[in-house]
Short mmCIF file of C-alpha atoms in Angstrom, two decimals:
data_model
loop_
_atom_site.label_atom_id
_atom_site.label_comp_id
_atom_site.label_asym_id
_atom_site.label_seq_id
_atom_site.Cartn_x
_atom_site.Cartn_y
_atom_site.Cartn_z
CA UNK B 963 152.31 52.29 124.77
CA UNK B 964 150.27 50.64 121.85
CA UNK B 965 153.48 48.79 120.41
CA UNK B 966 153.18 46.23 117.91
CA UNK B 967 155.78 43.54 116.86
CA UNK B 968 156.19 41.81 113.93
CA UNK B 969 158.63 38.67 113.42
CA UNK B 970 160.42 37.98 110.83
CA UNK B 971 161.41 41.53 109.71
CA UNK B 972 162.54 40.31 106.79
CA UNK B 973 162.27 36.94 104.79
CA UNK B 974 163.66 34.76 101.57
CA UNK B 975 162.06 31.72 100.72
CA UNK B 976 162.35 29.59 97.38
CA UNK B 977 159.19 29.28 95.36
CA UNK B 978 156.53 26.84 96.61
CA UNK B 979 157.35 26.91 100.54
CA UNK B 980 155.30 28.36 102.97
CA UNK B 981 155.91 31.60 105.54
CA UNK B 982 154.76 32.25 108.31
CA UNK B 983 154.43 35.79 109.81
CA UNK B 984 153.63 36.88 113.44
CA UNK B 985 152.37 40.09 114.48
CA UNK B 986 152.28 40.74 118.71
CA UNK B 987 150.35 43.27 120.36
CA UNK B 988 153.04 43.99 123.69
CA UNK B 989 151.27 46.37 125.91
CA UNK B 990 147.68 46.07 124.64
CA UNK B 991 144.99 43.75 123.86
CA UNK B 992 144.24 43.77 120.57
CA UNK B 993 140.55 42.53 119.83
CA UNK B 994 141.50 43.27 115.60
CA UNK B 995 144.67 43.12 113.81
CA UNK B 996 144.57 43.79 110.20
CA UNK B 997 147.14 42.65 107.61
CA UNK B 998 148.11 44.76 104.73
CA UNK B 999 150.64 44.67 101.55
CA UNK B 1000 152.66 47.17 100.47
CA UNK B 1001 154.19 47.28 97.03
CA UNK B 1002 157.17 49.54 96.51
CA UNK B 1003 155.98 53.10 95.90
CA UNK B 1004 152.10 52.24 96.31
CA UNK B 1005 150.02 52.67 99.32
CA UNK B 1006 148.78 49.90 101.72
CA UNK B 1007 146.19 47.52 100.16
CA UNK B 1008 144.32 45.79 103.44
CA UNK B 1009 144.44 42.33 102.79
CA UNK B 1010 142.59 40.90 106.06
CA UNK B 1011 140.44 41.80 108.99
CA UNK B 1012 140.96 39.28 112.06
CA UNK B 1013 139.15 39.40 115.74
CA UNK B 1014 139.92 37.02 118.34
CA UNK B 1015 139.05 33.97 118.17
CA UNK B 1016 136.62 34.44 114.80
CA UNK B 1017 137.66 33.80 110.89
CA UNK B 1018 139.05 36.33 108.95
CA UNK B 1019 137.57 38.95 106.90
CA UNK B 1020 139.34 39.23 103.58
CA UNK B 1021 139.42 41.98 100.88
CA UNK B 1022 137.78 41.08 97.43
CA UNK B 1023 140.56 39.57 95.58
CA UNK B 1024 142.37 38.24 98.35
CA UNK B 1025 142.74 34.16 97.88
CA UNK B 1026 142.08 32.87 101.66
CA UNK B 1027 143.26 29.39 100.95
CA UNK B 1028 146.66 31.13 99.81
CA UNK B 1029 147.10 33.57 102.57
CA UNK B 1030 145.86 31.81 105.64
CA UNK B 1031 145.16 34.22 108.57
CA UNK B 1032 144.94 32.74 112.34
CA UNK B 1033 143.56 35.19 115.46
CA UNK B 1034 144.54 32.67 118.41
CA UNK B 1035 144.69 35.17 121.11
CA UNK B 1036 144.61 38.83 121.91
CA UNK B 1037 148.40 39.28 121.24
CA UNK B 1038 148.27 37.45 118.45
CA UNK B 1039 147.90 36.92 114.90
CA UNK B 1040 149.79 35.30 111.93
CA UNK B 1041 149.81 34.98 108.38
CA UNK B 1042 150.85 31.89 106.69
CA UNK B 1043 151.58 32.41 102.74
CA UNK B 1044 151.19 29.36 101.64
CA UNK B 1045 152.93 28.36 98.26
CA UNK B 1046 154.89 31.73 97.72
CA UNK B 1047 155.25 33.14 94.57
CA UNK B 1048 157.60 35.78 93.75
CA UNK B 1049 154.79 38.07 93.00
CA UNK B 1050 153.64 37.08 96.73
CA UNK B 1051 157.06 39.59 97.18
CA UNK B 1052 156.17 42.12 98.93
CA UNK B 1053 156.08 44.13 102.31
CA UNK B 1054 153.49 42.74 104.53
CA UNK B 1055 152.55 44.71 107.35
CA UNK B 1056 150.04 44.37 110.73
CA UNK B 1057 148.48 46.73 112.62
CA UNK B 1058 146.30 46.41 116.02
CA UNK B 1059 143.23 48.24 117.35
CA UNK B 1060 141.70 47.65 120.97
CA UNK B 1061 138.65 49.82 119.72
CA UNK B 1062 137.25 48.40 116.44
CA UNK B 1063 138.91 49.24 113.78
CA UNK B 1064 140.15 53.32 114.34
CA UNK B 1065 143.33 54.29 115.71
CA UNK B 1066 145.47 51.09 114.53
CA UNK B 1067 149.08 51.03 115.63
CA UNK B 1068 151.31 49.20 112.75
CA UNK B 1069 154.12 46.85 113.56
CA UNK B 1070 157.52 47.50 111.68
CA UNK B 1071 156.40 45.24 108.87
CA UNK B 1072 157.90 41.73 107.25
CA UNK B 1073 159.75 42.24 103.79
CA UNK B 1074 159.22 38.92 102.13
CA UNK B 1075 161.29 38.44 99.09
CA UNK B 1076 160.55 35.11 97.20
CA UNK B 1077 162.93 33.48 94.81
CA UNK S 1457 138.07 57.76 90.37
CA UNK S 1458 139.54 56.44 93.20
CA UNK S 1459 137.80 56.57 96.38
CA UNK S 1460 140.67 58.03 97.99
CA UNK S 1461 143.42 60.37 96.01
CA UNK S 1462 145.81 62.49 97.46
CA UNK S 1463 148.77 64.43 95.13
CA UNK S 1464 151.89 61.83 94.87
CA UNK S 1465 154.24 65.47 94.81
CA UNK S 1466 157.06 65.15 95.58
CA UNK S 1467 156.86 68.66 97.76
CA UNK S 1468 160.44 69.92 98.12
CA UNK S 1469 160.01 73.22 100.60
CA UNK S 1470 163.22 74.81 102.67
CA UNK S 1471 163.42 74.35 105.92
CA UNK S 1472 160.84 76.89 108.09
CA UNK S 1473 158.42 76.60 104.97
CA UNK S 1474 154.70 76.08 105.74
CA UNK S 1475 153.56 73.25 103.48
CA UNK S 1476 149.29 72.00 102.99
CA UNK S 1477 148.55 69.18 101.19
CA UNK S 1478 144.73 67.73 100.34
CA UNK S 1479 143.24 64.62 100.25
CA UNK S 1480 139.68 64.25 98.35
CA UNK S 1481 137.97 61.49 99.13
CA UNK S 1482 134.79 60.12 96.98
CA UNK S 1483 132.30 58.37 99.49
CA UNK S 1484 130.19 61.65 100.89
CA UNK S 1485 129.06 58.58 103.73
CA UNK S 1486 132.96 58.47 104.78
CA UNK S 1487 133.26 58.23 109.11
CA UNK S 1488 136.51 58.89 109.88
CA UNK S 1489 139.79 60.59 108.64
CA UNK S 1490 143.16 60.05 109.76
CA UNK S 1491 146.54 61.61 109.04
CA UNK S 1492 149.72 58.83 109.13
CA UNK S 1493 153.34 59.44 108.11
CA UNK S 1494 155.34 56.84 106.87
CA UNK S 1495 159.27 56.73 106.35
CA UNK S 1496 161.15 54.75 104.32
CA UNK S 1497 160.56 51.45 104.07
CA UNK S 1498 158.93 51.54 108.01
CA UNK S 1499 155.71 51.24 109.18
CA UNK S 1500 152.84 53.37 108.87
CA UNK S 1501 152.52 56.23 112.70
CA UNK S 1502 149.75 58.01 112.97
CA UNK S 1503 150.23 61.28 113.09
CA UNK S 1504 146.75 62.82 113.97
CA UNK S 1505 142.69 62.76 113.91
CA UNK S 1506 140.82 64.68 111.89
CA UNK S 1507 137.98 65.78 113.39
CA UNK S 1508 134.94 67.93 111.53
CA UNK S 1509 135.67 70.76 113.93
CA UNK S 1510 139.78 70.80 112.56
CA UNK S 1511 142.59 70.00 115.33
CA UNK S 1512 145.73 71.11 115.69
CA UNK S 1513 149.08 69.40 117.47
CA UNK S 1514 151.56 71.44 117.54
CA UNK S 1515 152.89 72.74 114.26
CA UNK S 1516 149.78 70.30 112.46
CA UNK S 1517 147.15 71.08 111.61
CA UNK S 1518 144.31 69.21 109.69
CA UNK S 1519 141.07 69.77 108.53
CA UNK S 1520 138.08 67.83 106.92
CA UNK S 1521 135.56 69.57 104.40
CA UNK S 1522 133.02 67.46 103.95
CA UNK S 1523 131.18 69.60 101.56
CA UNK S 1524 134.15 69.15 99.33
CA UNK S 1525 135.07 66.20 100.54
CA UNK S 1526 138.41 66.54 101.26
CA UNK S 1527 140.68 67.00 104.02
CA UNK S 1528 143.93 68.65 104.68
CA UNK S 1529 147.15 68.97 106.36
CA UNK S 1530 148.98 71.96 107.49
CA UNK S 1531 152.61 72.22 108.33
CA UNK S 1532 154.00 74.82 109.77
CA UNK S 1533 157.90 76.04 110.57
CA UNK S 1534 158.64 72.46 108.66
CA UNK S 1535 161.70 70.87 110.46
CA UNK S 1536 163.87 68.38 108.23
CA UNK S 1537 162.35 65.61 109.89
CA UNK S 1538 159.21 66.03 108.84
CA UNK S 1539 160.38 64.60 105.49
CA UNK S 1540 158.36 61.42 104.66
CA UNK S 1541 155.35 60.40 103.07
CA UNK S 1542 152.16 60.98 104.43
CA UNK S 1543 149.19 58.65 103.81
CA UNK S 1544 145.15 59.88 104.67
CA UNK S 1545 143.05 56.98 105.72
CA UNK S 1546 139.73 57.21 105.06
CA UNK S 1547 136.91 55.22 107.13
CA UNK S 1548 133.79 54.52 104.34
CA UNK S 1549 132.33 52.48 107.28
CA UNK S 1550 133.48 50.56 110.41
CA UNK S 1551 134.57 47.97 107.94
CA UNK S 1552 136.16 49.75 104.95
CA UNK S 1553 139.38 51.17 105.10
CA UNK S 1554 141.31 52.80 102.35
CA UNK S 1555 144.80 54.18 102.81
CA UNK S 1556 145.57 57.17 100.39
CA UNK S 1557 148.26 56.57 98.22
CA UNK S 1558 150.88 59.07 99.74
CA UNK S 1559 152.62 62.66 99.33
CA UNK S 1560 155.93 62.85 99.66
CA UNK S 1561 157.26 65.47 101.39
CA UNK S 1562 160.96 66.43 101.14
CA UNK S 1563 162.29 69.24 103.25
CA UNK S 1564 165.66 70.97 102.10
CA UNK S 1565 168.01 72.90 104.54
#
């Protein structure tokens, strides 16, 4: 149980276009999904907080307008990086938790690589 | 100081080698500790709790000193698998997570 999906699994996209990432909760409701980036050899930076149906809660330094976060549904959650950058290259990863935020399961993770 | 620190290593033990490593953590009004492993390049598991009393799973074992402020993990009989990096998250409230940055753990036959 407690699987999450992420899709794509990897990306490329030119400079200035937008990406969109999905993350699923398959077997479990998932009342908050948080997003996190991973740069090679450092440790997860949380980016987002997201319940159902609310705004997001973003980290100090996170741009909003940049990295748009939507909650539509309990399964649900994407992240839309708007006008990529290759710094914006990164691993992106979600994770789900049915009961606040402990015990989050992590999808597989989206390796976006802009050019 | 960072609020959450753990020893990058690498730790390179043989194979049947018991193997601790410690995360200190700098909030004394930290909740909650967890224990994930993460391979290469995948996602984040979560390996175990870490509860004030100390738990064990099988050949883990971790432990929280909060008068210290750290907490630890303990493998024992370590099996080639168990190479990866493992990351301590650290609850500073509902609200605040922090993921250590790693120790990477290489186990030789």
């Amino acid at each position: 149980g407690a699987v999450v999906s992420q899709h794509p699994s990897w990306v490329i996209c030119k400079s200035g276009t937008s990406v969109k990432i999905e993350c699923r909760s398959l077997d479990f409701q998932a009342t908050t999904m948080f997003w996190y980036r991973q740069f090679p050899k450092q440790s997860l930076m949380l980016m987002a907080t997201s319940n159902e149906g609310s705004k997001a809660t973003y980290e100090q330094g996170v741009e909003k307008d940049k990295f748009l976060i939507n909650h539509a549904s309990l399964t649900l959650s994407t992240l839309t990086v708007t006008s990529a950058h290759p710094e914006d290259s990164s691993f992106y990863i979600c994770s789900a938790s049915w009961e606040g935020p402990y015990e989050q399961y992590f999808g597989p993770g989206t390796r976006l690589t802009v050019t | 100081r960072k609020e959450v620190e753990q020893d990058p290593g690498p730790f390179n033990v043989p194979e049947g080698a018991t193997v601790a490593f410690n995360c200190t953590y700098s909030n004394s009004a930290s909740q909650s500790f967890f224990w994930y492993r993460q391979d290469c390049r995948k996602e984040p598991k979560l390996l175990m709790s870490v509860y004030s009393s100390g738990n064990e799973d099988g050949r883990f074992t971790a432990q929280l000193n909060r008068a210290s402020q750290y907490i630890s993990l303990l493998i024992r009989d370590s099996k080639l698998s168990d190479s990866a990096t493992y990351l301590c998250v650290v609850y500073s409230s509902a609200s605040k997570i922090i993921f250590g940055s790693g120790t990477r753990l290489s186990i030789r036959p």
